[in-house]
Rosetta silent file (secondary structure, phi, psi, omega in degrees, C-alpha in Angstrom):
SEQUENCE: MLERTVDEALEQLGRIFPRGPFLDRRLGRALAFQALYEMDLGHHSPSQVLERLSEGFGEASASPYPDEILREAINYAQELVRGVLANRTAIDGLIQLRAPLWPIAQMSAVDRNVLRIGLYESLYSNATVPLRTAINEAVELAKLFGSETSAKFVNGVLGRAVEASANGEWPPADSAPVAQSPDLPGQAARTEEHPSSGASEENIHPATPAG
SCORE:     score description
SCORE:     0.000 S_00000001
   1 L     0.000  -19.129 -167.202  291.014   58.628   49.292 S_00000001
   2 L   -56.837  -47.491 -174.866  291.918   59.220   52.933 S_00000001
   3 L  -116.923   22.660 -175.398  294.216   62.244   52.597 S_00000001
   4 L   -96.404  160.903  171.703  293.451   63.370   49.038 S_00000001
   5 L   -70.355  168.446 -179.524  291.762   66.479   47.685 S_00000001
   6 H   -61.637  -43.765  179.252  288.210   66.060   46.363 S_00000001
   7 H   -61.056  -42.854  179.316  289.410   66.088   42.752 S_00000001
   8 H   -66.523  -39.366  178.851  292.051   63.462   43.559 S_00000001
   9 H   -63.662  -43.139  179.002  289.504   61.388   45.485 S_00000001
  10 H   -64.157  -39.240  178.271  287.048   61.460   42.580 S_00000001
  11 H   -63.453  -42.981  178.532  289.786   60.452   40.169 S_00000001
  12 H   -64.313  -46.180  179.981  290.751   57.549   42.413 S_00000001
  13 H   -61.702  -38.237  179.172  287.129   56.462   42.878 S_00000001
  14 H   -61.818  -34.134  177.561  286.578   56.655   39.122 S_00000001
  15 H   -74.446  -35.951 -173.472  289.428   54.186   38.569 S_00000001
  16 H   -83.497  -39.718 -175.060  288.295   51.826   41.303 S_00000001
  17 L  -116.947   86.993  177.577  284.529   51.900   40.835 S_00000001
  18 L   -68.223  162.397  179.665  283.563   51.910   37.142 S_00000001
  19 L   -63.080  140.697 -179.749  279.978   52.598   36.205 S_00000001
  20 L   173.591 -175.437 -179.523  277.680   49.654   36.677 S_00000001
  21 L   -59.633  140.847  175.921  274.813   48.279   38.802 S_00000001
  22 L    59.047   28.658  177.379  274.650   49.535   42.391 S_00000001
  23 H   -59.404  -38.224 -179.234  277.456   52.011   41.784 S_00000001
  24 H   -60.688  -36.331  179.965  275.832   54.405   44.257 S_00000001
  25 H   -73.430  -38.121  179.234  276.104   51.803   47.016 S_00000001
  26 H   -64.707  -43.188  175.602  279.706   50.945   46.247 S_00000001
  27 H   -65.800  -40.627 -179.565  280.632   54.608   46.354 S_00000001
  28 H   -59.107  -38.433  177.900  278.472   55.075   49.441 S_00000001
  29 H   -63.453  -42.628  179.355  280.420   52.425   51.327 S_00000001
  30 H   -64.317  -39.359  179.585  283.700   54.152   50.534 S_00000001
  31 H   -70.240  -39.178  176.378  282.296   57.502   51.656 S_00000001
  32 H   -62.662  -40.608  176.746  280.854   56.002   54.851 S_00000001
  33 H   -59.760  -45.744 -179.824  284.260   54.487   55.568 S_00000001
  34 H   -57.639  -44.142 -178.263  285.897   57.896   55.107 S_00000001
  35 H   -65.513  -44.760 -179.749  283.442   59.494   57.538 S_00000001
  36 H   -68.570  -35.979  178.399  283.860   56.794   60.202 S_00000001
  37 H   -63.785  -45.110  179.537  287.635   56.796   59.778 S_00000001
  38 H   -67.889  -34.083  175.541  287.827   60.551   60.322 S_00000001
  39 H   -62.777  -42.789 -176.939  285.536   60.255   63.335 S_00000001
  40 H   -66.321  -47.875 -172.990  287.800   57.586   64.798 S_00000001
  41 H   -92.641  -36.739 -175.584  291.137   59.310   64.285 S_00000001
  42 H  -108.223   -0.837 -177.874  290.306   63.006   64.111 S_00000001
  43 L    56.875   32.762  175.435  287.105   63.080   66.183 S_00000001
  44 L   -81.090  150.521  175.282  285.372   64.762   63.265 S_00000001
  45 L   -70.544  125.072  179.471  281.600   64.652   63.048 S_00000001
  46 H   -57.216  -38.410 -179.620  280.655   62.003   60.435 S_00000001
  47 H   -65.147  -36.388  178.377  277.776   64.154   59.212 S_00000001
  48 H   -70.526  -35.032  176.553  280.143   67.083   58.717 S_00000001
  49 H   -62.116  -47.415 -179.342  282.602   64.870   56.829 S_00000001
  50 H   -66.256  -36.650  176.966  279.850   63.740   54.449 S_00000001
  51 H   -64.409  -40.826  178.279  278.587   67.300   54.080 S_00000001
  52 H   -63.220  -43.424  179.253  282.117   68.435   53.224 S_00000001
  53 H   -64.483  -42.286 -179.572  282.493   65.673   50.651 S_00000001
  54 H   -61.740  -45.054  178.823  279.097   66.441   49.139 S_00000001
  55 H   -64.815  -38.822  179.828  279.937   70.129   48.808 S_00000001
  56 H   -64.821  -39.153  178.313  283.338   69.254   47.398 S_00000001
  57 H   -61.402  -37.996 -179.824  281.826   66.996   44.767 S_00000001
  58 H   -68.289  -24.485 -178.122  279.610   69.864   43.665 S_00000001
  59 H  -100.147   -2.829 -176.175  282.631   72.149   43.295 S_00000001
  60 L   -62.883  146.190 -178.445  284.955   69.597   41.672 S_00000001
  61 L   -70.911  -28.889  178.263  286.438   70.591   38.331 S_00000001
  62 L  -154.360  148.012  179.076  285.596   67.199   36.821 S_00000001
  63 L  -138.934  139.171  177.346  283.777   64.082   37.956 S_00000001
  64 L   -78.833   -2.974 -174.582  283.625   60.575   36.496 S_00000001
  65 L  -125.211  150.234  173.192  280.050   60.223   37.785 S_00000001
  66 L   -65.091  154.181  179.934  276.702   61.921   37.159 S_00000001
  67 H   -58.128  -36.781 -178.559  275.473   64.208   39.936 S_00000001
  68 H   -61.551  -41.193  179.148  272.559   61.851   40.628 S_00000001
  69 H   -63.681  -42.158  179.863  274.914   58.955   41.381 S_00000001
  70 H   -65.703  -39.452  177.772  276.946   61.104   43.767 S_00000001
  71 H   -63.563  -43.715  179.831  273.793   62.274   45.568 S_00000001
  72 H   -67.479  -33.766  177.266  272.575   58.698   45.971 S_00000001
  73 H   -65.282  -42.871  177.135  276.024   57.634   47.172 S_00000001
  74 H   -62.189  -41.879  178.485  275.995   60.347   49.843 S_00000001
  75 H   -60.488  -43.809 -179.340  272.495   59.225   50.883 S_00000001
  76 H   -69.303  -36.825  176.125  273.610   55.624   51.233 S_00000001
  77 H   -60.658  -41.906  177.846  276.726   56.689   53.136 S_00000001
  78 H   -61.645  -41.027  179.072  274.510   58.620   55.553 S_00000001
  79 H   -62.740  -44.472 -179.856  272.351   55.534   56.031 S_00000001
  80 H   -64.457  -45.420 -178.666  275.385   53.366   56.758 S_00000001
  81 H   -61.769  -46.058  179.062  276.932   55.850   59.178 S_00000001
  82 H   -61.184  -41.712 -179.534  273.671   56.242   61.101 S_00000001
  83 H   -65.485  -43.906  178.537  273.223   52.485   61.235 S_00000001
  84 H   -61.685  -46.380 -176.846  276.758   51.808   62.427 S_00000001
  85 H   -68.274  -36.189  179.330  276.565   54.483   65.130 S_00000001
  86 H   -65.780  -28.609 -175.905  273.103   53.369   66.305 S_00000001
  87 L  -117.642   20.053 -171.140  274.373   49.803   66.757 S_00000001
  88 H   -61.908  -40.379 -178.506  278.024   50.492   67.518 S_00000001
  89 H   -60.744  -47.325  179.995  278.075   48.946   71.003 S_00000001
  90 H   -66.756  -41.478 -179.155  276.669   45.638   69.758 S_00000001
  91 H   -64.694  -45.651  179.503  278.826   45.665   66.619 S_00000001
  92 H   -64.885  -36.140  177.172  282.030   46.399   68.524 S_00000001
  93 H   -63.243  -38.691  179.384  281.169   43.701   71.054 S_00000001
  94 H   -70.556  -38.169  175.535  280.776   41.178   68.244 S_00000001
  95 H   -58.888  -47.136 -178.038  284.066   42.254   66.654 S_00000001
  96 H   -64.645  -37.575  179.689  285.828   41.754   69.971 S_00000001
  97 H   -64.646  -36.568 -175.710  284.165   38.398   70.512 S_00000001
  98 H   -95.517   -3.165  174.022  285.267   37.141   67.096 S_00000001
  99 L  -136.820   61.326 -171.100  288.771   38.668   67.213 S_00000001
 100 L   -64.802  -21.169 -179.070  289.732   38.106   70.872 S_00000001
 101 L   -80.758   -8.048 -177.026  293.478   38.383   70.237 S_00000001
 102 L  -124.757   94.974  174.489  293.065   41.943   68.966 S_00000001
 103 L   -52.275  135.815 -171.756  291.545   44.471   71.415 S_00000001
 104 H   -58.836  -32.085  179.695  289.379   46.697   69.261 S_00000001
 105 H   -69.713  -19.420 -179.184  291.223   49.834   70.383 S_00000001
 106 H   -97.248   -6.868  175.170  294.476   48.307   69.114 S_00000001
 107 L   -68.899  156.312  173.219  293.166   47.366   65.684 S_00000001
 108 L   -64.778  147.862 -179.977  294.041   49.658   62.829 S_00000001
 109 H   -60.826  -30.930  177.468  291.383   52.309   62.268 S_00000001
 110 H   -64.316  -54.332 -177.225  290.946   50.955   58.736 S_00000001
 111 H   -60.779  -43.359 -177.200  290.210   47.386   59.833 S_00000001
 112 H   -59.341  -45.438 -175.026  287.985   48.506   62.696 S_00000001
 113 H   -82.379  -29.019  171.322  285.737   50.684   60.554 S_00000001
 114 H   -63.894  -41.979  178.018  285.578   48.343   57.587 S_00000001
 115 H   -62.666  -40.451  179.557  284.410   45.654   60.018 S_00000001
 116 H   -60.733  -44.948  178.753  281.782   47.984   61.450 S_00000001
 117 H   -65.531  -45.929 -178.726  280.354   48.668   58.001 S_00000001
 118 H   -61.575  -41.397  179.787  280.540   45.013   56.988 S_00000001
 119 H   -71.339  -37.237  177.463  278.800   43.796   60.145 S_00000001
 120 H   -61.394  -46.828 -179.561  276.110   46.443   59.921 S_00000001
 121 H   -68.266  -35.658 -177.496  275.302   45.451   56.344 S_00000001
 122 H   -70.862  -41.343 -170.450  275.599   41.732   57.106 S_00000001
 123 H  -107.685  -18.823 -176.007  273.452   41.615   60.231 S_00000001
 124 L  -117.408  -17.136 -177.473  271.268   44.719   60.145 S_00000001
 125 L  -122.035   20.085 -171.759  270.691   45.456   56.444 S_00000001
 126 L   -74.897    1.508  171.905  270.456   41.982   54.970 S_00000001
 127 L   -71.013  -29.476 -179.383  266.905   42.635   53.723 S_00000001
 128 L  -118.085  -13.383  179.200  268.469   44.674   50.920 S_00000001
 129 L  -125.984  103.593  179.256  272.125   43.578   51.076 S_00000001
 130 L   -59.477  153.090 -177.341  272.686   39.805   50.910 S_00000001
 131 H   -55.213  -44.355 -177.115  275.372   38.367   53.188 S_00000001
 132 H   -58.985  -44.698  179.910  277.603   37.396   50.307 S_00000001
 133 H   -66.095  -45.034 -177.814  277.565   40.917   48.911 S_00000001
 134 H   -59.608  -43.950 -178.534  278.057   42.576   52.308 S_00000001
 135 H   -69.577  -46.400 -179.106  281.097   40.434   53.127 S_00000001
 136 H   -61.726  -39.890 -179.696  282.653   40.701   49.683 S_00000001
 137 H   -67.340  -37.353  176.727  282.216   44.474   49.610 S_00000001
 138 H   -64.783  -40.737  177.428  283.841   44.813   53.038 S_00000001
 139 H   -61.801  -40.172  178.380  286.777   42.714   51.857 S_00000001
 140 H   -64.585  -39.144  175.740  287.121   44.985   48.830 S_00000001
 141 H   -62.534  -40.360  179.504  287.188   48.060   51.105 S_00000001
 142 H   -64.154  -39.339  176.995  289.891   46.406   53.194 S_00000001
 143 H   -64.253  -38.411 -175.477  291.951   45.750   50.065 S_00000001
 144 H   -71.618  -44.675 -171.203  291.479   49.341   48.957 S_00000001
 145 H  -107.678  -17.177 -171.048  292.283   51.146   52.203 S_00000001
 146 L   -97.839 -166.422  179.828  294.072   48.646   54.427 S_00000001
 147 L   -86.992 -174.866 -179.907  297.363   46.822   54.725 S_00000001
 148 L   -62.770  -29.192 -176.751  298.407   43.559   53.067 S_00000001
 149 L   -96.682   -4.819 -173.654  296.722   41.573   55.850 S_00000001
 150 H   -61.889  -44.841 -176.464  293.552   43.663   56.198 S_00000001
 151 H   -61.564  -44.008  179.221  291.438   41.760   53.673 S_00000001
 152 H   -64.267  -41.943 -179.589  292.209   38.377   55.242 S_00000001
 153 H   -64.394  -49.385 -179.871  291.555   39.708   58.730 S_00000001
 154 H   -61.158  -44.430 -179.944  288.265   41.364   57.797 S_00000001
 155 H   -59.514  -44.372 -178.614  287.136   38.313   55.864 S_00000001
 156 H   -66.130  -45.799 -179.173  287.857   35.989   58.782 S_00000001
 157 H   -64.900  -45.222  179.812  286.144   38.098   61.427 S_00000001
 158 H   -63.315  -42.673 -179.634  283.062   38.719   59.286 S_00000001
 159 H   -60.413  -44.656 -179.398  282.775   35.069   58.337 S_00000001
 160 H   -69.749  -37.700 -179.589  282.900   33.912   61.953 S_00000001
 161 H   -66.395  -44.281 -179.676  280.539   36.654   63.154 S_00000001
 162 H   -66.569  -39.380  178.472  277.912   35.923   60.522 S_00000001
 163 H   -64.253  -40.347  178.399  278.180   32.189   61.174 S_00000001
 164 H   -63.967  -40.559  178.182  277.739   32.762   64.914 S_00000001
 165 H   -64.448  -42.162 -179.854  274.649   34.889   64.282 S_00000001
 166 H   -64.955  -30.131 -179.321  273.186   32.265   61.961 S_00000001
 167 L   -87.433    3.591  178.937  273.761   29.591   64.633 S_00000001
 168 L    80.361   14.747 -179.253  271.966   31.643   67.273 S_00000001
 169 L   -85.379   -1.666 -179.914  275.133   32.456   69.198 S_00000001
 170 L  -140.730  142.982 -179.256  274.414   36.177   68.921 S_00000001
 171 L   -53.773  138.245 -178.932  271.118   38.064   69.367 S_00000001
 172 L   -59.783  145.120 -175.774  269.296   38.318   66.038 S_00000001
 173 H   -63.669  -30.118 -175.136  269.842   41.591   64.263 S_00000001
 174 H   -73.083   -2.708  176.566  266.140   42.312   63.905 S_00000001
 175 H   -91.095   -6.521 -177.790  265.925   42.744   67.682 S_00000001
 176 L  -104.378  158.854  179.679  268.240   45.765   67.589 S_00000001
 177 L   -67.122  142.064  178.962  267.475   49.320   66.446 S_00000001
 178 L  -122.323  134.516 -179.088  268.039   50.030   62.777 S_00000001
 179 L   -65.751  146.775  177.468  268.627   53.495   61.379 S_00000001
 180 L   -72.876  141.012  177.995  265.982   54.915   59.095 S_00000001
 181 L   -73.768  142.825  177.380  266.841   55.047   55.417 S_00000001
 182 L   -80.829    4.834 -178.201  267.176   58.488   53.887 S_00000001
 183 L   -57.956  148.180  179.293  265.345   57.302   50.748 S_00000001
 184 L   -68.111  150.197  178.179  262.551   59.555   49.583 S_00000001
 185 L   -54.509  138.306  177.211  258.977   58.450   50.412 S_00000001
 186 L    91.559  -10.413  177.916  257.644   56.011   47.895 S_00000001
 187 L   -77.929  133.163  178.334  261.035   54.675   46.826 S_00000001
 188 L   -80.605  142.114  177.150  261.157   50.918   46.809 S_00000001
 189 L   -69.275  140.524  179.726  264.032   49.254   48.604 S_00000001
 190 L  -103.123  144.817  177.093  266.503   47.621   46.238 S_00000001
 191 L  -106.259  125.728 -179.520  268.119   44.287   46.846 S_00000001
 192 L   -86.628  119.765 -171.632  271.745   43.944   45.907 S_00000001
 193 L  -119.186    8.875 -177.109  272.237   40.499   44.432 S_00000001
 194 L  -120.019  144.943  173.653  275.684   40.573   42.914 S_00000001
 195 L   -76.984  156.777  176.277  279.124   40.111   44.472 S_00000001
 196 L   -71.142  154.498 -178.468  281.727   42.791   43.919 S_00000001
 197 L   -63.864  139.813  177.380  284.226   42.226   41.155 S_00000001
 198 L    90.449  -10.000  179.722  287.298   40.325   42.167 S_00000001
 199 L  -100.808  153.188 -178.813  285.634   38.612   45.129 S_00000001
 200 L  -133.874  159.788 -178.307  284.743   34.964   45.197 S_00000001
 201 H   -60.816  -30.074 -177.356  282.486   32.719   47.250 S_00000001
 202 H   -68.155  -12.115  178.598  285.481   30.922   48.728 S_00000001
 203 H   -81.921   -6.284 -169.014  286.376   34.159   50.522 S_00000001
 204 L   -77.852  -47.655 -178.126  283.271   34.127   52.664 S_00000001
 205 L  -122.955   88.705 -177.107  284.052   31.546   55.346 S_00000001
 206 L   -72.124  154.564  179.524  287.792   31.044   55.714 S_00000001
 207 L   -89.494  -19.129 -177.222  289.178   28.016   57.466 S_00000001
 208 L  -101.522  152.663 -179.212  292.114   29.820   59.017 S_00000001
 209 L   -62.409  153.411  176.504  292.008   32.381   61.871 S_00000001
 210 L   -74.060  162.359  175.903  292.023   36.059   60.992 S_00000001
 211 L    90.197    0.000    0.000  295.037   38.244   61.465 S_00000001
């Protein structure tokens, strides 16, 4: 999706993310990744990236998804981007702590931003996104956008970071600021209870170092 036109991106997303439960969130993660990736490499405003994508979806010649799903995906992407940016210092510090052999500035932009999304969902959004789902979805993003080693690296860092937080080795997430959800007033928060397809529980806490 990184360098494709909107029509090409929608076609790719349609192949990767078939219709099903929580489709808006799965798409939202991919869109949030795109926005953070462009911010990292091109210094583009994440909000402008998402606005461009939203406008492009509305002008696309064909879409595999209903307009409502795309709107909800953009909303969730906005929530993720705001959350990552609000907690970026703490998240980046935890990445560096759990991947000390890889200075964060030297990591690939793909790995760095997938980790940011995965840690935000794992440690700051786990009221609605269970740890298993957050980690598995981040691994799937790494497989989709990264290199051959990205999924293993992301999986290892996330597993160690979440374990450290659970053991009290990192300040609890509920003590840090959390971005407000863009959901409309009166909407109930949904809890995602399923792992992404192709991911397994054995991927959550690897025994070998990342990288």
